[in-house]
Coordinates of C-alpha atoms and ligand atoms in Angstrom, one line a residue:
M1 CA 9.8 -45.6 -103.5
K2 CA 6.2 -45.9 -104.9
N3 CA 3.4 -44.1 -103.1
N4 CA 5.7 -43.0 -100.3
S5 CA 3.0 -40.6 -99.1
K6 CA 0.4 -43.3 -98.6
I7 CA 2.9 -45.4 -96.6
K8 CA 4.0 -42.3 -94.6
K9 CA 0.3 -41.6 -93.8
I10 CA -0.2 -45.2 -92.5
I11 CA 2.8 -44.9 -90.2
Q12 CA 1.7 -41.5 -88.9
M13 CA -1.7 -42.9 -88.0
K14 CA -0.1 -44.9 -85.1
G15 CA -1.4 -43.5 -81.8
Q16 CA -3.7 -41.1 -83.7
E17 CA -6.4 -43.3 -85.3
Q18 CA -7.0 -47.0 -85.6
L19 CA -6.2 -48.5 -89.0
A20 CA -9.0 -50.3 -90.8
C21 CA -8.0 -53.1 -93.1
L22 CA -9.9 -55.8 -95.0
T23 CA -9.0 -58.2 -97.7
S24 CA -10.4 -57.9 -101.3
Y25 CA -9.8 -60.2 -104.2
T26 CA -11.8 -58.6 -106.9
G27 CA -12.3 -55.1 -108.2
N28 CA -16.1 -55.0 -107.5
V29 CA -15.5 -55.6 -103.8
A30 CA -12.4 -53.4 -103.7
K31 CA -14.4 -50.5 -105.0
I32 CA -16.5 -50.6 -101.9
V33 CA -13.8 -51.4 -99.4
D34 CA -11.6 -48.6 -100.8
K35 CA -14.2 -46.0 -99.7
H36 CA -13.9 -47.0 -96.1
C37 CA -10.6 -48.8 -95.4
D38 CA -7.1 -47.5 -95.0
I39 CA -5.5 -50.7 -96.3
I40 CA -6.8 -53.3 -98.8
L41 CA -5.0 -56.6 -98.6
V42 CA -5.0 -58.9 -101.6
G43 CA -4.5 -61.9 -99.2
D44 CA -3.3 -65.3 -100.2
S45 CA -6.4 -66.3 -98.2
V46 CA -8.1 -66.1 -101.6
A47 CA -6.8 -69.7 -101.9
T48 CA -9.1 -71.0 -99.2
A49 CA -11.8 -68.4 -99.4
H50 CA -12.4 -68.5 -103.2
Y51 CA -10.6 -71.5 -104.7
G52 CA -11.6 -74.1 -102.1
M53 CA -7.9 -75.0 -101.6
A54 CA -7.0 -76.7 -98.3
S55 CA -4.2 -74.2 -97.6
T56 CA -2.9 -70.8 -98.6
K57 CA 0.3 -72.7 -99.6
Q58 CA -1.4 -73.8 -102.8
I59 CA -1.9 -70.4 -104.5
N60 CA 0.7 -69.4 -107.1
I61 CA 2.1 -66.0 -108.0
D62 CA 0.3 -65.7 -111.3
T63 CA -3.1 -66.1 -109.6
M64 CA -2.1 -63.6 -107.0
I65 CA -1.1 -61.2 -109.7
M66 CA -4.5 -61.6 -111.5
H67 CA -6.4 -60.7 -108.3
A68 CA -4.0 -57.8 -107.5
K69 CA -4.6 -56.3 -111.0
S70 CA -8.4 -56.5 -110.5
V71 CA -8.2 -54.9 -107.1
V72 CA -5.7 -52.1 -108.1
K73 CA -7.9 -51.1 -111.0
Q74 CA -10.8 -50.2 -108.6
S75 CA -8.8 -48.7 -105.7
K76 CA -7.9 -45.1 -105.4
K77 CA -7.6 -44.0 -101.8
S78 CA -6.5 -47.1 -99.9
L79 CA -3.0 -48.6 -99.7
V80 CA -3.1 -51.9 -101.6
V81 CA -0.9 -54.6 -100.2
V82 CA -0.5 -58.0 -102.0
D83 CA 0.6 -61.2 -100.2
M84 CA 3.7 -62.9 -101.6
P85 CA 2.7 -66.5 -101.9
F86 CA 4.4 -69.5 -100.3
G87 CA 7.7 -70.3 -101.9
S88 CA 8.0 -67.0 -103.7
Y89 CA 10.6 -65.5 -101.2
L90 CA 13.0 -68.3 -100.4
N91 CA 16.0 -66.1 -100.9
K92 CA 16.9 -62.5 -101.7
K93 CA 17.1 -63.0 -105.4
T94 CA 13.8 -64.8 -106.0
A95 CA 12.1 -62.6 -103.5
F96 CA 13.1 -59.5 -105.4
Q97 CA 12.2 -60.9 -108.8
N98 CA 8.8 -62.0 -107.5
A99 CA 8.1 -58.8 -105.5
K100 CA 8.9 -56.8 -108.6
K101 CA 6.4 -58.8 -110.7
I102 CA 3.7 -58.1 -108.0
M103 CA 4.6 -54.4 -107.8
L104 CA 4.1 -54.1 -111.6
T105 CA 0.4 -54.6 -110.9
G106 CA 0.4 -51.1 -109.5
C107 CA -0.1 -52.1 -105.9
D108 CA 1.7 -50.2 -103.1
A109 CA 3.4 -52.9 -101.1
V110 CA 3.9 -56.6 -100.5
K111 CA 3.4 -58.7 -97.4
L112 CA 5.6 -61.6 -96.3
E113 CA 5.0 -64.1 -93.5
G114 CA 7.7 -64.4 -90.9
G115 CA 10.0 -62.5 -88.5
L116 CA 13.7 -62.9 -87.6
K117 CA 14.2 -65.8 -90.1
I118 CA 13.3 -63.7 -93.2
A119 CA 14.3 -60.2 -91.9
N120 CA 17.4 -60.1 -94.2
I121 CA 15.1 -60.9 -97.2
I122 CA 12.7 -58.1 -96.2
K123 CA 15.5 -55.7 -95.6
H124 CA 16.8 -56.4 -99.1
L125 CA 13.4 -55.8 -100.7
I126 CA 13.0 -52.5 -98.8
K127 CA 16.6 -51.4 -99.8
K128 CA 15.5 -52.0 -103.4
G129 CA 12.5 -49.7 -102.9
I130 CA 9.7 -52.2 -102.3
P131 CA 7.6 -51.4 -99.2
V132 CA 6.9 -54.4 -97.0
L133 CA 4.2 -55.2 -94.5
G134 CA 5.4 -57.8 -91.9
H135 CA 3.3 -60.7 -90.5
I136 CA 4.1 -62.6 -87.3
G137 CA 2.3 -64.9 -84.9
L138 CA 0.1 -67.4 -86.6
L139 CA 1.6 -67.9 -90.1
P140 CA -0.9 -69.7 -92.4
Q141 CA 1.8 -70.5 -94.9
H142 CA 3.8 -72.4 -92.3
I143 CA 1.0 -73.8 -90.1
K144 CA 1.9 -77.3 -88.8
S145 CA 0.1 -78.0 -85.6
G146 CA -3.3 -76.3 -86.2
F147 CA -4.6 -73.1 -84.9
H148 CA -3.5 -71.8 -81.5
V149 CA -3.0 -68.4 -79.8
Y150 CA 0.6 -67.4 -79.8
G151 CA 2.6 -65.9 -76.9
N152 CA 1.0 -67.8 -74.1
N153 CA 4.4 -69.2 -72.9
E154 CA 7.7 -67.5 -72.3
K155 CA 9.6 -69.0 -75.2
E156 CA 6.9 -68.0 -77.8
K157 CA 6.7 -64.5 -76.1
R158 CA 10.4 -64.0 -76.4
N159 CA 10.6 -65.2 -80.0
L160 CA 7.7 -63.0 -81.1
I161 CA 9.3 -59.9 -79.5
F162 CA 12.6 -60.7 -81.4
D163 CA 10.5 -61.2 -84.5
A164 CA 8.8 -57.8 -84.1
L165 CA 12.1 -56.0 -83.4
A166 CA 13.8 -57.7 -86.3
L167 CA 11.0 -56.6 -88.7
E168 CA 11.1 -53.0 -87.3
R169 CA 14.9 -52.9 -87.9
S170 CA 14.5 -54.3 -91.4
G171 CA 12.2 -51.3 -92.2
V172 CA 8.7 -52.7 -92.5
F173 CA 6.0 -49.9 -92.5
A174 CA 3.6 -52.0 -90.3
I175 CA 3.3 -55.5 -88.8
V176 CA 0.3 -57.9 -88.9
L177 CA 0.0 -59.7 -85.5
E178 CA -2.1 -62.8 -86.1
C179 CA -3.6 -64.7 -83.1
I180 CA -1.3 -63.2 -80.5
N181 CA -2.1 -63.1 -76.8
K182 CA -3.7 -59.7 -75.9
N183 CA -1.0 -58.7 -73.4
L184 CA 1.8 -59.5 -75.8
A185 CA 0.0 -57.6 -78.5
L186 CA 0.0 -54.6 -76.3
Q187 CA 3.7 -55.1 -75.4
I188 CA 4.7 -55.4 -79.1
S189 CA 2.5 -52.5 -80.1
T190 CA 4.0 -50.2 -77.5
M191 CA 7.6 -51.4 -78.2
V192 CA 7.7 -50.9 -82.0
S193 CA 7.5 -47.5 -83.8
V194 CA 5.4 -48.8 -86.7
P195 CA 1.7 -49.7 -86.5
T196 CA 0.6 -53.2 -85.6
I197 CA -2.5 -54.6 -87.4
G198 CA -4.2 -57.3 -85.4
I199 CA -6.2 -60.3 -86.5
G200 CA -7.3 -62.3 -83.5
S201 CA -4.9 -60.3 -81.4
S202 CA -7.3 -58.0 -79.5
V203 CA -8.0 -54.3 -79.5
N204 CA -4.4 -53.7 -78.2
C205 CA -3.1 -53.2 -81.8
D206 CA -2.9 -50.1 -83.9
G207 CA -5.5 -51.4 -86.3
Q208 CA -7.4 -54.5 -87.4
V209 CA -7.7 -56.7 -90.4
L210 CA -10.2 -59.4 -91.3
V211 CA -11.0 -61.6 -94.4
I212 CA -14.0 -59.9 -96.1
D213 CA -15.7 -63.2 -96.9
D214 CA -15.8 -63.9 -93.2
I215 CA -17.4 -60.6 -92.1
L216 CA -20.0 -60.8 -94.9
G217 CA -21.0 -64.4 -94.0
M218 CA -19.7 -65.8 -97.3
S219 CA -17.4 -68.4 -95.8
N220 CA -17.7 -71.3 -93.4
F221 CA -14.7 -70.2 -91.5
K222 CA -15.4 -70.0 -87.8
A223 CA -13.1 -68.4 -85.2
K224 CA -13.7 -66.4 -82.0
F225 CA -12.1 -63.3 -83.6
V226 CA -14.4 -63.2 -86.6
K227 CA -17.5 -61.0 -86.4
K228 CA -20.1 -61.6 -89.1
Y229 CA -21.5 -58.2 -90.0
T230 CA -24.1 -59.6 -92.4
N231 CA -25.2 -62.8 -94.1
I232 CA -24.7 -62.3 -97.8
S233 CA -25.0 -66.0 -98.5
K234 CA -28.7 -65.9 -97.3
Q235 CA -29.3 -62.9 -99.6
I236 CA -27.8 -64.6 -102.6
D237 CA -29.8 -67.8 -101.8
K238 CA -33.0 -65.8 -101.7
S239 CA -32.3 -64.0 -105.0
V240 CA -31.2 -67.2 -106.9
K241 CA -34.2 -69.1 -105.6
K242 CA -36.6 -66.3 -106.8
Y243 CA -34.8 -66.1 -110.2
C244 CA -35.1 -69.8 -110.8
Y245 CA -38.8 -69.8 -109.8
E246 CA -39.5 -67.0 -112.2
V247 CA -37.6 -68.7 -115.1
K248 CA -39.5 -72.0 -114.6
K249 CA -42.8 -70.2 -114.5
K250 CA -41.9 -68.0 -117.5
M251 CA -42.4 -64.9 -115.3
F252 CA -38.9 -63.8 -116.3
P253 CA -38.2 -62.1 -118.7
N254 CA -41.5 -60.2 -118.8
S255 CA -42.1 -57.2 -121.2
K256 CA -39.9 -54.9 -119.0
Y257 CA -36.9 -57.0 -119.8
T258 CA -37.7 -57.8 -123.5
Y259 CA -36.7 -55.9 -126.6
Ligands
KIV301 O1 -4.1 -63.8 -96.5 C1 -4.7 -63.1 -95.7 O2 -5.9 -62.7 -95.8 C2 -4.0 -62.6 -94.5 C3 -4.8 -61.9 -93.4 C4 -5.6 -62.9 -92.8 C5 -3.9 -61.2 -92.5 O3 -2.8 -62.7 -94.4

């Protein structure tokens, strides 16, 4: 199994240190994220964050592979996980063929959305030596009725517990909990032996993940769980405005930038 030591380290961090995870879609960004984060996720959120697609369902495997290659090139320390896009893991055979293609980018693991229903597919990938990060709760690839917090009623709570247990049994090294009620997030995190990584699921998880464009103020996505750490859009706007002004006034390029 590739990079077993990186995976082992992530598992061992449970209960010792919170896991910090962010998405990256390009090498330039990954180079910075790699210095600080434990896990870099090449998320299929690239579909909505960078391509203006309406849903993550629209991204294909070839595009995911291009982004994965760019990120892997600039990442040394962090564990790089790549999302398997919608439709790429319908059965054991196609899941393995596609996961193998993704792993050839040099990444460390793949992420699949779903619990009990796809546990047999995940188990198959792991048996074949492909490390898998699980993902339960809100599943953007399967979203039907819009955004809501999962686990607020008994049926959802029971199903999510079954999902988490099925993923643990199948051998995932960690589980993303997306938009799960904070009490249930605590229950699941206590129950399973592998780390849980929350997004909109409270501090009761073993780590956190967010979409980098959201924390940098590069996207229009608004949710209670997103904290904007800066406003890069404003900084880009200021620089572009100044550049255009200087070009129009023939202030750029001056002698400093001229051969
Ligand atoms: O695609 C993605 O960025 C994700 C995270 C939001 C967990 O799956």
